[in-house]
Short mmCIF file of C-alpha atoms in Angstrom, two decimals:
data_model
loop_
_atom_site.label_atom_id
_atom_site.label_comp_id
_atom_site.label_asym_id
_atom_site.label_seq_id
_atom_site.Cartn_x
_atom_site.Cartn_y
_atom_site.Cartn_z
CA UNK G 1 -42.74 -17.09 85.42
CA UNK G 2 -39.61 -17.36 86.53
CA UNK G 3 -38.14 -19.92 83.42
CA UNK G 4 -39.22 -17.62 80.94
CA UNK G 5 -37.44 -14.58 79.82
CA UNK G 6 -39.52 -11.42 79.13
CA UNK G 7 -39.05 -9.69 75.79
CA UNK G 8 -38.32 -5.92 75.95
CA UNK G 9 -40.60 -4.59 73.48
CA UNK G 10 -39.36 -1.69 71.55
CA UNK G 11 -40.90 1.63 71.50
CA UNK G 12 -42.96 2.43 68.12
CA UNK G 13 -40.33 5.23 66.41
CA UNK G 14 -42.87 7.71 63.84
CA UNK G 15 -40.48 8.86 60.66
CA UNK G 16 -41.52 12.61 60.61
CA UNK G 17 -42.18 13.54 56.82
CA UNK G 18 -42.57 16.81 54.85
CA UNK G 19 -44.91 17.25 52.05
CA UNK G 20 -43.49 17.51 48.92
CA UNK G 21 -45.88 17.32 46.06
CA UNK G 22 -49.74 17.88 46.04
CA UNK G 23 -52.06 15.35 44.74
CA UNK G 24 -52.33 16.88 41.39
CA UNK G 25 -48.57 17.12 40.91
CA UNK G 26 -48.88 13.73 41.60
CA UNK G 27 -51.49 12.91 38.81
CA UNK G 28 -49.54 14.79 36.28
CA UNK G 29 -46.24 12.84 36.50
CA UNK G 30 -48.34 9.42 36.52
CA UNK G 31 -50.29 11.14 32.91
CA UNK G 32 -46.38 12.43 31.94
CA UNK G 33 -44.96 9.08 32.60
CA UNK G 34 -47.19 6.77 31.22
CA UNK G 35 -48.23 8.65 27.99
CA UNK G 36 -44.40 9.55 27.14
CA UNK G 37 -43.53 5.87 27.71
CA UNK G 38 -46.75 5.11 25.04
CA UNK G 39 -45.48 7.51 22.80
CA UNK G 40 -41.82 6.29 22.89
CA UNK G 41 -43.03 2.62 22.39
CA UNK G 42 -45.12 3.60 18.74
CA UNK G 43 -42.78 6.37 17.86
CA UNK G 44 -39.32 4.90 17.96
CA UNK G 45 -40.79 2.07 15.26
CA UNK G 46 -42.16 4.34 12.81
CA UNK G 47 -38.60 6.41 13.00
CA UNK G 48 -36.16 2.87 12.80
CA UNK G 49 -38.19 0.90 9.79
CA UNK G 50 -35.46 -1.17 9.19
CA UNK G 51 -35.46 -2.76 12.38
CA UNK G 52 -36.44 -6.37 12.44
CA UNK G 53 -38.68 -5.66 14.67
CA UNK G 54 -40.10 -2.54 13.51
CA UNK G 55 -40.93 -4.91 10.21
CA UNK G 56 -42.92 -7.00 11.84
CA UNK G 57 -44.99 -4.72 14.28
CA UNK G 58 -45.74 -2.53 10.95
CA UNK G 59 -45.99 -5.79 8.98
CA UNK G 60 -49.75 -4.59 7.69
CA UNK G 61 -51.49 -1.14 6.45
CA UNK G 62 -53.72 -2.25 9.23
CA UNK G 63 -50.78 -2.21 11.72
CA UNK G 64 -49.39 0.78 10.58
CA UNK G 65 -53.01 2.36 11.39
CA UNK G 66 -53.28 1.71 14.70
CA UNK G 67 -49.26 1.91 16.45
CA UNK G 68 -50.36 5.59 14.23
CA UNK G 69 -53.91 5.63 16.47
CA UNK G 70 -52.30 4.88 19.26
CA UNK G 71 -49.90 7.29 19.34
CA UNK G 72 -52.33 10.11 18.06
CA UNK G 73 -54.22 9.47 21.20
CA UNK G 74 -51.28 9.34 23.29
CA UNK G 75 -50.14 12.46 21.92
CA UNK G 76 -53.87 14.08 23.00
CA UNK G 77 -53.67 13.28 26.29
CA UNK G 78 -50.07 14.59 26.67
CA UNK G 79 -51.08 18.08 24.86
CA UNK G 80 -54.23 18.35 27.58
CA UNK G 81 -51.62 17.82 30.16
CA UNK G 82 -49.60 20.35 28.76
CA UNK G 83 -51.98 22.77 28.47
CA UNK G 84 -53.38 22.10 32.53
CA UNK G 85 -49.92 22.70 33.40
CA UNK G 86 -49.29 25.90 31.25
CA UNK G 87 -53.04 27.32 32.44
CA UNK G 88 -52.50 26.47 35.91
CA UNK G 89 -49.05 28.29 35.82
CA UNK G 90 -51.02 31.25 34.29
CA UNK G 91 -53.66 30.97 37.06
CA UNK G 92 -51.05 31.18 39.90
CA UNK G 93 -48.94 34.23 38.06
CA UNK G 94 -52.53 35.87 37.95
CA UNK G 95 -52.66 34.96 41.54
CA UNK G 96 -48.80 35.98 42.63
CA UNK G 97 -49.01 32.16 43.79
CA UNK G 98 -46.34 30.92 41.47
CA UNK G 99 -43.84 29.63 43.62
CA UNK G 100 -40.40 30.22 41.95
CA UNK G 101 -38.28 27.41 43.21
CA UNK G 102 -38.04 26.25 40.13
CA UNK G 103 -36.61 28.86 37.95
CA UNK G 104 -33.07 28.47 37.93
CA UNK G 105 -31.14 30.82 39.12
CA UNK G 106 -26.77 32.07 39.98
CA UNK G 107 -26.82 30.10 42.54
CA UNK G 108 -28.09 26.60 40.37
CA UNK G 109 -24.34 27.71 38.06
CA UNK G 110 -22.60 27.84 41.43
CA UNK G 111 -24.11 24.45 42.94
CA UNK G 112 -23.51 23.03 40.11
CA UNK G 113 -19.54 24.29 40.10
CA UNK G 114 -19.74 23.15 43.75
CA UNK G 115 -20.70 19.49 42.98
CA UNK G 116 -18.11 19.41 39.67
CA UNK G 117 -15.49 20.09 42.14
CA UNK G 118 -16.95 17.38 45.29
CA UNK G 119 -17.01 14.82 42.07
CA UNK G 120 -13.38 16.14 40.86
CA UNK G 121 -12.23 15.67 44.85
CA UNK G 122 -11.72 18.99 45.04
CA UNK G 123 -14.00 19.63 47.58
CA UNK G 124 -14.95 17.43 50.65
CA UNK G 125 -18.14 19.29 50.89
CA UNK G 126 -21.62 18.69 48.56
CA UNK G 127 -23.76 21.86 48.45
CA UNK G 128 -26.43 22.76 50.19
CA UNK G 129 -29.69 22.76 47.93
CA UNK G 130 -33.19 24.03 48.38
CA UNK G 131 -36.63 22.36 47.47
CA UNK G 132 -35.42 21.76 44.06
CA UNK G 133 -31.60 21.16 43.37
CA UNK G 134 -30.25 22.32 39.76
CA UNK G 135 -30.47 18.33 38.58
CA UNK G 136 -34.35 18.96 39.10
CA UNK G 137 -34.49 22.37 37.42
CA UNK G 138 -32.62 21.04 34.22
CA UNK G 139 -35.14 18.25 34.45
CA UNK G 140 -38.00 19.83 34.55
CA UNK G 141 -37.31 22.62 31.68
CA UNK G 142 -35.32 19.46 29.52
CA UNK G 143 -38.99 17.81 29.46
CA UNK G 144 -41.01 21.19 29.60
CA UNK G 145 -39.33 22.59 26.13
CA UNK G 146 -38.86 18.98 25.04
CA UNK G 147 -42.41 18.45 25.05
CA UNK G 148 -43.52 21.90 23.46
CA UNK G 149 -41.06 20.88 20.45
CA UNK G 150 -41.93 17.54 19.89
CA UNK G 151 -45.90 18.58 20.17
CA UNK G 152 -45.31 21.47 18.05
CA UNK G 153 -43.36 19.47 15.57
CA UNK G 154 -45.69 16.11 15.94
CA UNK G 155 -49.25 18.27 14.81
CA UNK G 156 -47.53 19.37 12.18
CA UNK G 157 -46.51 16.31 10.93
CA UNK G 158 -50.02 14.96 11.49
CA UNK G 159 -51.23 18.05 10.02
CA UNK G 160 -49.25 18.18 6.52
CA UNK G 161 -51.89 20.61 4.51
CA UNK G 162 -53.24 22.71 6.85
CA UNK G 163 -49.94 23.93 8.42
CA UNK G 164 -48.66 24.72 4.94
CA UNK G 165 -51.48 26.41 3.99
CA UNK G 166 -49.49 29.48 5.90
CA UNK G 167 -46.16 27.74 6.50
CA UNK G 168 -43.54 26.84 3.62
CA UNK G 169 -43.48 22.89 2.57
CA UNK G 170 -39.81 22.74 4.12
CA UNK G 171 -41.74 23.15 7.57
CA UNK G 172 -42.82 19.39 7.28
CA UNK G 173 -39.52 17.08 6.58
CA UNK G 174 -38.00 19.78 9.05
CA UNK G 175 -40.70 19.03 11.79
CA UNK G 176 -40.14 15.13 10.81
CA UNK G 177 -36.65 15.58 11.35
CA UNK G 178 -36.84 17.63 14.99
CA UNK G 179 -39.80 15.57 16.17
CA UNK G 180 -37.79 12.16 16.16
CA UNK G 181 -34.79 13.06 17.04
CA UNK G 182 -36.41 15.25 20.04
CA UNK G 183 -37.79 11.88 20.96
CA UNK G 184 -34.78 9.96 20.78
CA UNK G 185 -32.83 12.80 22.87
CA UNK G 186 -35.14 12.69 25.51
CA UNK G 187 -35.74 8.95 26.09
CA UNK G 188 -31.97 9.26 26.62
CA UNK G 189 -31.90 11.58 29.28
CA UNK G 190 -34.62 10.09 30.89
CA UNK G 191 -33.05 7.28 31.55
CA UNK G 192 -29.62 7.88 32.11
CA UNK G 193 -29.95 11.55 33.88
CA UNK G 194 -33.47 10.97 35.37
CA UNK G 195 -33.88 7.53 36.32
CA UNK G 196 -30.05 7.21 37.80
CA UNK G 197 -30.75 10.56 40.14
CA UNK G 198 -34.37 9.14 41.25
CA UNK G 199 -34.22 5.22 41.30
CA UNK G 200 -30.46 4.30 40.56
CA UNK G 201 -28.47 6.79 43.21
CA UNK G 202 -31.51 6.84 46.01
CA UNK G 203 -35.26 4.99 45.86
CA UNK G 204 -37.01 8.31 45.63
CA UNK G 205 -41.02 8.07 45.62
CA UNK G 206 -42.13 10.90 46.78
CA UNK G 207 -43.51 11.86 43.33
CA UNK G 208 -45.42 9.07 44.43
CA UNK G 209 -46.36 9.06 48.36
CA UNK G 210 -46.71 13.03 47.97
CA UNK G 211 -44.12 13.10 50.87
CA UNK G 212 -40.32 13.09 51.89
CA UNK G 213 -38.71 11.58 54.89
CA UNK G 214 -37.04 13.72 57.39
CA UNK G 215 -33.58 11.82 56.93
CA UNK G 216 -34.15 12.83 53.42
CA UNK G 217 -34.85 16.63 53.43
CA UNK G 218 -31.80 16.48 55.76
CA UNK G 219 -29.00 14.81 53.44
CA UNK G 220 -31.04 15.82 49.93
CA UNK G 221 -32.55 19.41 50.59
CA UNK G 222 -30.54 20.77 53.40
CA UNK G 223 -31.86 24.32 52.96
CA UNK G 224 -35.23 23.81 52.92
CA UNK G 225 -35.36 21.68 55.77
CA UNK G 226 -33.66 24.64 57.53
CA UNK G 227 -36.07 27.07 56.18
CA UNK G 228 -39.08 24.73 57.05
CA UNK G 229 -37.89 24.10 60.75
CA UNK G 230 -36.00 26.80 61.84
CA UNK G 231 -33.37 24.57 62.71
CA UNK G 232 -29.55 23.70 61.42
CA UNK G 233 -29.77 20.41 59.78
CA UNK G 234 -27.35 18.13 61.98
CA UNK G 235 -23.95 16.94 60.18
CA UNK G 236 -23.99 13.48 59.54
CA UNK G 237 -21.03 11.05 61.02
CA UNK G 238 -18.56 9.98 59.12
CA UNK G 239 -19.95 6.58 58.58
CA UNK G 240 -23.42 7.55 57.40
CA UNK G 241 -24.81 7.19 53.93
CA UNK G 242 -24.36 9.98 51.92
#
């Protein structure tokens, strides 16, 4: 029809993606996130009393009882985790599986020199990171020894007499003390270190879809794209995103 104008129709374009986490890496952040976030919301009450609103929520011996039940459960299901992640660590060591991207290493100190100097304008450049950049590494051992305090500290606190049955008293006002502020420390650098590098500077999900977009690996993990593909990751223009 000669009054009508056709419509070019675009070609479908298919976002190549890399996979980044496995299912059960997957489950374990979900299990991390939500019973941390639990544990933050009934712990940070019983630690600030004098809070208006820490009055009212533990208003009742009957309230106190269960904000202290929930967060006893809470803390169960975060020890399982922990010890899943410590056995299946143990598995793949037995197994010479035990990928060691994670371990930080020189060359974490001298990325991290790198991007002090980029921030300072010192540098034009960012480094080039791997699968894991040193952000992620100081992550990831901030919340693995955070969490081995605070549940060290927290069953002993919710164990009084049978920890110093072999342990001096001091061990229980000192495990009060570490335990809390442990807690407090870490919410903090949660949410200003972790939450600004995942959701604030980029919309990172991967920890969610399992996988990472090609533009991504590019830009984010320029060395592992290269080791992945073979292939130089190309420079972006002067006007891209960084």
């Amino acid at each position: 029809m000669s009054g009508k104008t056709k419509k070019t129709l675009q070609p479908v374009q298919h976002e190549r993606t890399f996979p980044r986490f496995t299912v059960a890496q997957r489950w374990e952040h979900i299990i991390l996130m939500l019973s941390g976030l639990v544990l933050l919301l009934t712990g940070l009450p019983q630690k600030y009393r004098e809070l208006e609103i820490s009055q009212d929520l533990l208003s009742t011996p009957e309230r106190v009882g269960l904000i202290r039940q929930i967060h006893h459960i809470a803390a169960i299901v975060l020890a399982i985790l922990a010890v899943y992640h410590l056995g299946r660590i143990i598995y793949l060591m037995s197994r010479r599986r035990l990928p060691g991207d994670l371990l930080p290493t020189w060359q974490d100190v001298r990325d991290a020199g790198h991007m002090l100097q980029y921030l300072l304008f010192l540098r034009s450049d960012k480094p080039k990171f791997g699968r894991y950049n040193f952000e992620q590494k100081v992550t990831y051992w901030f919340i693995f020894f955070g969490v081995l305090i605070m549940g060290i500290s927290g069953f002993i606190i919710w164990f009084p007499v049978f920890f110093t049955n072999f342990l001096p008293g001091g061990v229980v006002p000192a495990a009060k003390l570490a335990h809390s502020t442990e807690a407090v420390v870490a919410a903090i650098f949660v949410i200003v270190w972790h939450v600004y590098h995942v959701h604030t500077e980029r919309t990172n999900l991967s920890m969610f879809t399992g996988r990472v977009s090609e533009e991504e690996m590019r830009t984010f993990h320029e060395k592992e794209y290269e080791r992945l593909t073979g292939q130089s990751a190309p420079k972006a223009s002067p006007g891209a995103k960084k």
